[in-house]
XYZ file of C-alpha atoms in Angstrom:
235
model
C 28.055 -2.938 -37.815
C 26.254 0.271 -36.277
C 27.849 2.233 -33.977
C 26.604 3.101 -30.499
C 23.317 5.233 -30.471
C 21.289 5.614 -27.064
C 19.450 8.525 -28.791
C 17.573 5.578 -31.249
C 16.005 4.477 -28.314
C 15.657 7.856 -26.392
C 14.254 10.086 -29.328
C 11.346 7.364 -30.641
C 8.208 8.441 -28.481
C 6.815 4.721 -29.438
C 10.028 3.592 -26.982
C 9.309 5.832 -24.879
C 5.480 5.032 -24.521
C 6.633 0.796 -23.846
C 9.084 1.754 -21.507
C 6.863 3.819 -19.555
C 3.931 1.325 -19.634
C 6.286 -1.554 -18.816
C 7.395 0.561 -15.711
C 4.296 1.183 -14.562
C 3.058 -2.335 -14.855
C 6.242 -2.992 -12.828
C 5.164 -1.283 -10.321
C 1.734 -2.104 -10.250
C 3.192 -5.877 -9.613
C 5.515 -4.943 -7.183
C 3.258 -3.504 -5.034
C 0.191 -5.516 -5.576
C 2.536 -8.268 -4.778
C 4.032 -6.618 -1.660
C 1.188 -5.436 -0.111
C -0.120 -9.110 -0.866
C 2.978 -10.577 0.973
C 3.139 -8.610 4.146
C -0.656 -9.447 4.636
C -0.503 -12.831 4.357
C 2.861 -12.715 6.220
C 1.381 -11.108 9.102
C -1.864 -13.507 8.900
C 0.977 -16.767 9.110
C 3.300 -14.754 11.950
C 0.152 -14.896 14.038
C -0.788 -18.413 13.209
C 3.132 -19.787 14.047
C 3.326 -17.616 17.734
C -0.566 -19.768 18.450
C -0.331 -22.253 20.929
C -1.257 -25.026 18.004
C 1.609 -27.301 16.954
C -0.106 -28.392 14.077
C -0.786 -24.650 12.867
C 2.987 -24.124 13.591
C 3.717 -27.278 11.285
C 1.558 -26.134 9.017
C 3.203 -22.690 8.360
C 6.860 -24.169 8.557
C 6.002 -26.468 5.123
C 4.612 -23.347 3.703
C 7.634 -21.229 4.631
C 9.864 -24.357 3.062
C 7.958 -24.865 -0.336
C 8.315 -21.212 -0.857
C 11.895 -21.153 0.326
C 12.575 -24.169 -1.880
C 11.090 -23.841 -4.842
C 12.340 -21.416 -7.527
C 9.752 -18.471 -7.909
C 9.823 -19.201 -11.561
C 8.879 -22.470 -11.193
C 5.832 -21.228 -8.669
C 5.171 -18.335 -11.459
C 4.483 -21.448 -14.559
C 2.715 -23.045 -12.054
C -0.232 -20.512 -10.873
C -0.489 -19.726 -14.673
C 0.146 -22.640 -17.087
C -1.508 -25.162 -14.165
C -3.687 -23.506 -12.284
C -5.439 -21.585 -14.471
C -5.860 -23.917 -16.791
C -8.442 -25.557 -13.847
C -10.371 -22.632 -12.672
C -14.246 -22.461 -13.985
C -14.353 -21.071 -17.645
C -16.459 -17.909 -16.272
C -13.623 -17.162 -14.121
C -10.992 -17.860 -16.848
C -13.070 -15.284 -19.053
C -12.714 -12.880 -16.652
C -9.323 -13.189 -15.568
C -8.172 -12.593 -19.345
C -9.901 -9.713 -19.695
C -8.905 -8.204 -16.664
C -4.933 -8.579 -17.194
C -4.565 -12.386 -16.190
C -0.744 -12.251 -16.618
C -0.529 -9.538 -14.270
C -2.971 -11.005 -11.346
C -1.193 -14.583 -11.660
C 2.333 -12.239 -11.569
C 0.903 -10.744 -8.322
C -0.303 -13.718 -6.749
C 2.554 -16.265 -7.397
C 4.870 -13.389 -6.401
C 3.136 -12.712 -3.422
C 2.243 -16.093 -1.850
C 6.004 -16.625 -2.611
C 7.567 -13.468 -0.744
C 5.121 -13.958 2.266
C 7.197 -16.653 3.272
C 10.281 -14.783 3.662
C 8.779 -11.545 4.988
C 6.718 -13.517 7.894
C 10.018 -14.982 9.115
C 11.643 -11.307 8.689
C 9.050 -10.591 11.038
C 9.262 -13.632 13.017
C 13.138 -13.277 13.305
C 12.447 -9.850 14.232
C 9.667 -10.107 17.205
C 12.251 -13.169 18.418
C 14.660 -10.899 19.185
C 13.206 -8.845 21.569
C 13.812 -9.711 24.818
C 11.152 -11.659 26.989
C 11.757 -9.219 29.703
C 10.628 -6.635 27.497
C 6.945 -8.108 28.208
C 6.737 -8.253 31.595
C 8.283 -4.874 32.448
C 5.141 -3.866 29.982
C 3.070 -6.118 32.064
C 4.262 -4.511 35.381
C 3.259 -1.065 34.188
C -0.085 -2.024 33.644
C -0.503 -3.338 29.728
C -2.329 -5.972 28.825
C -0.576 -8.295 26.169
C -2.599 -6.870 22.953
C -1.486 -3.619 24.385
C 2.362 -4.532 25.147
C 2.346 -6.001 21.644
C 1.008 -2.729 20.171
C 3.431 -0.230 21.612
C 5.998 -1.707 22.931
C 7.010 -5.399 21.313
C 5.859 -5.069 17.869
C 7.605 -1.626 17.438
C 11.020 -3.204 18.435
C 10.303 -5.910 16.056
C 9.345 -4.267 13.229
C 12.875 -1.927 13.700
C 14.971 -5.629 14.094
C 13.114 -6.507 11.005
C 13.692 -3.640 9.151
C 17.355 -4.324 7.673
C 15.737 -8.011 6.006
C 12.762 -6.843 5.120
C 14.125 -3.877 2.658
C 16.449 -6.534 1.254
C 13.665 -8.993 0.436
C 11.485 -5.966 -0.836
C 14.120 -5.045 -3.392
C 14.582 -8.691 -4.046
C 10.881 -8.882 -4.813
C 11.222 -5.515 -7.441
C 13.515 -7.153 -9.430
C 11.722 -10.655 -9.170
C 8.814 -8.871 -11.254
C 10.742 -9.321 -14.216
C 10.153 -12.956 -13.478
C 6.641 -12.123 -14.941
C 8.337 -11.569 -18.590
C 7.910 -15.704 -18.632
C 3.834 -15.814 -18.473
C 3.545 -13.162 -20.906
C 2.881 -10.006 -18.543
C 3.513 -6.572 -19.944
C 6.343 -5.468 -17.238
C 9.412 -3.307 -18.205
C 11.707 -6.690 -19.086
C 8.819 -7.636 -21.484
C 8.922 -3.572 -23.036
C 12.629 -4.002 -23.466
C 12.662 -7.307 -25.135
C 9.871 -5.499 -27.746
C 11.772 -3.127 -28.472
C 15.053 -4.945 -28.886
C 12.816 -7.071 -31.750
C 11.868 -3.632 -32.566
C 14.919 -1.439 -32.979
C 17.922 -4.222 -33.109
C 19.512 -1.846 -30.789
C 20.438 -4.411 -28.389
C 22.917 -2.888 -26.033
C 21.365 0.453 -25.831
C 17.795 -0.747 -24.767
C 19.408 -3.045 -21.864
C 21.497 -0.112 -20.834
C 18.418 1.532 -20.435
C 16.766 -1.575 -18.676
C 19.863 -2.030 -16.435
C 19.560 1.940 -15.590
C 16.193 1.383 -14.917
C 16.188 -1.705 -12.370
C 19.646 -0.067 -10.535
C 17.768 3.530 -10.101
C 14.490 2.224 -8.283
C 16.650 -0.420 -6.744
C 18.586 1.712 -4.935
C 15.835 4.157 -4.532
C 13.784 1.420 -2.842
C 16.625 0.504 -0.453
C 17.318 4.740 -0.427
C 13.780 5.085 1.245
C 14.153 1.959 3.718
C 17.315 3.211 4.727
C 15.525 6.529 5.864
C 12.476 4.821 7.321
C 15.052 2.950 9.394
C 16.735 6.162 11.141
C 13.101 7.586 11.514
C 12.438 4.599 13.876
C 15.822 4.810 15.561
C 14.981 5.671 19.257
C 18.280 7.522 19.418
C 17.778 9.338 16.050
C 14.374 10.922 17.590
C 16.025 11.629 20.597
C 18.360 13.848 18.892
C 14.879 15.405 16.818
């Protein structure tokens, strides 16, 4: 049995090259499917504070299939079902524009919307009402007390969640590994097959996930004091 040797997988530029390509494809996942998320979350926070019960319904079974359904399950789902029924021209051009990736993005996405549009929701609740009619009794209008002075406070409440379920949704891309996407699980698992250096190239993985993990969480935790009223007081 071989010994320990982290410098078989750290001296081999071929490694180095998957490891680097499966991180950026990470990324490029994580934050197509973030940027996907908080859209659509802010599209169904608007729908659920309208005045229509149905649209309210509507977003509440949304918000439960996502909750409810493992994202793995949603993941085999957009890409063995669903694409399997979109027009051949679009098929075509899905697999020769990364098609693992986009369904990674999209399934990931529609799925994290769910949680970050009752972040927000949870967030804006928790402001208090009187907070809208002080703004109202200095002259705002409601778009303008929801620009500058509710949504603000929400977004701050929100904060603390919505870093958690962003870091969540990092380490979810390796979810993608299943429908065949190039992503930095996927490099590792080459290059196990690869090298037979099993340990060392999941140490790697492992130091990987935990460094822009906590450097994720590193960066909402700063963003978080920015906004603190008192910390900018003291600025």
């Amino acid at each position: 049995m071989s010994g320990f040797d982290l410098s078989a997988i750290l001296s081999d530029p071929q490694y180095i090259a998957m490891l680097w390509y499966g991180l950026q494809m990470t990324f490029v996942i994580f934050i197509g499917s973030w940027s996907l998320a908080m859209t659509l979350a802010l599209v169904l926070l608007c729908v659920r504070f309208s005045s229509s019960r149905f649209a309210d319904r509507a977003v509440a079974a949304y918000v439960s299939y996502h909750r409810n359904v493992p994202t793995l399950v949603q993941l085999m789902l957009w890409y063995f079902g669903i694409f399997t029924l979109l027009p051949s021209g679009l098929t075509d051009w899905l697999i020769g524009h990364n098609a693992e990736a986009i369904f990674a993005v999209v399934g990931l996405g529609l799925c994290q919307a769910a949680y970050f549009s009752e972040d927000l929701r949870s967030g804006l609740r928790s402001v208090s009402p009187g907070q809208m009619e002080a703004a109202k009794a200095l002259g705002h209008g409601y778009l303008s007390a929801m620009r500058f002075i509710i949504m603000p406070q929400g977004v701050r409440n929100a904060l603390p969640p919505l870093i958690n379920h962003s870091v969540s949704l990092f380490k979810n891309s390796s979810l993608a590994l299943i429908i065949g996407a190039s992503e930095l699980t996927h490099a590792i698992k080459e290059i196990e097959n690869l090298s037979f250096q099993t340990f060392e190239i999941y140490l790697v993985g492992t130091v990987l996930y935990l460094f822009f993990s906590l450097l994720i969480m590193g960066a909402g935790a700063y963003l978080s004091m920015r906004l603190d009223p008192a910390w900018r007081a003291r600025g």
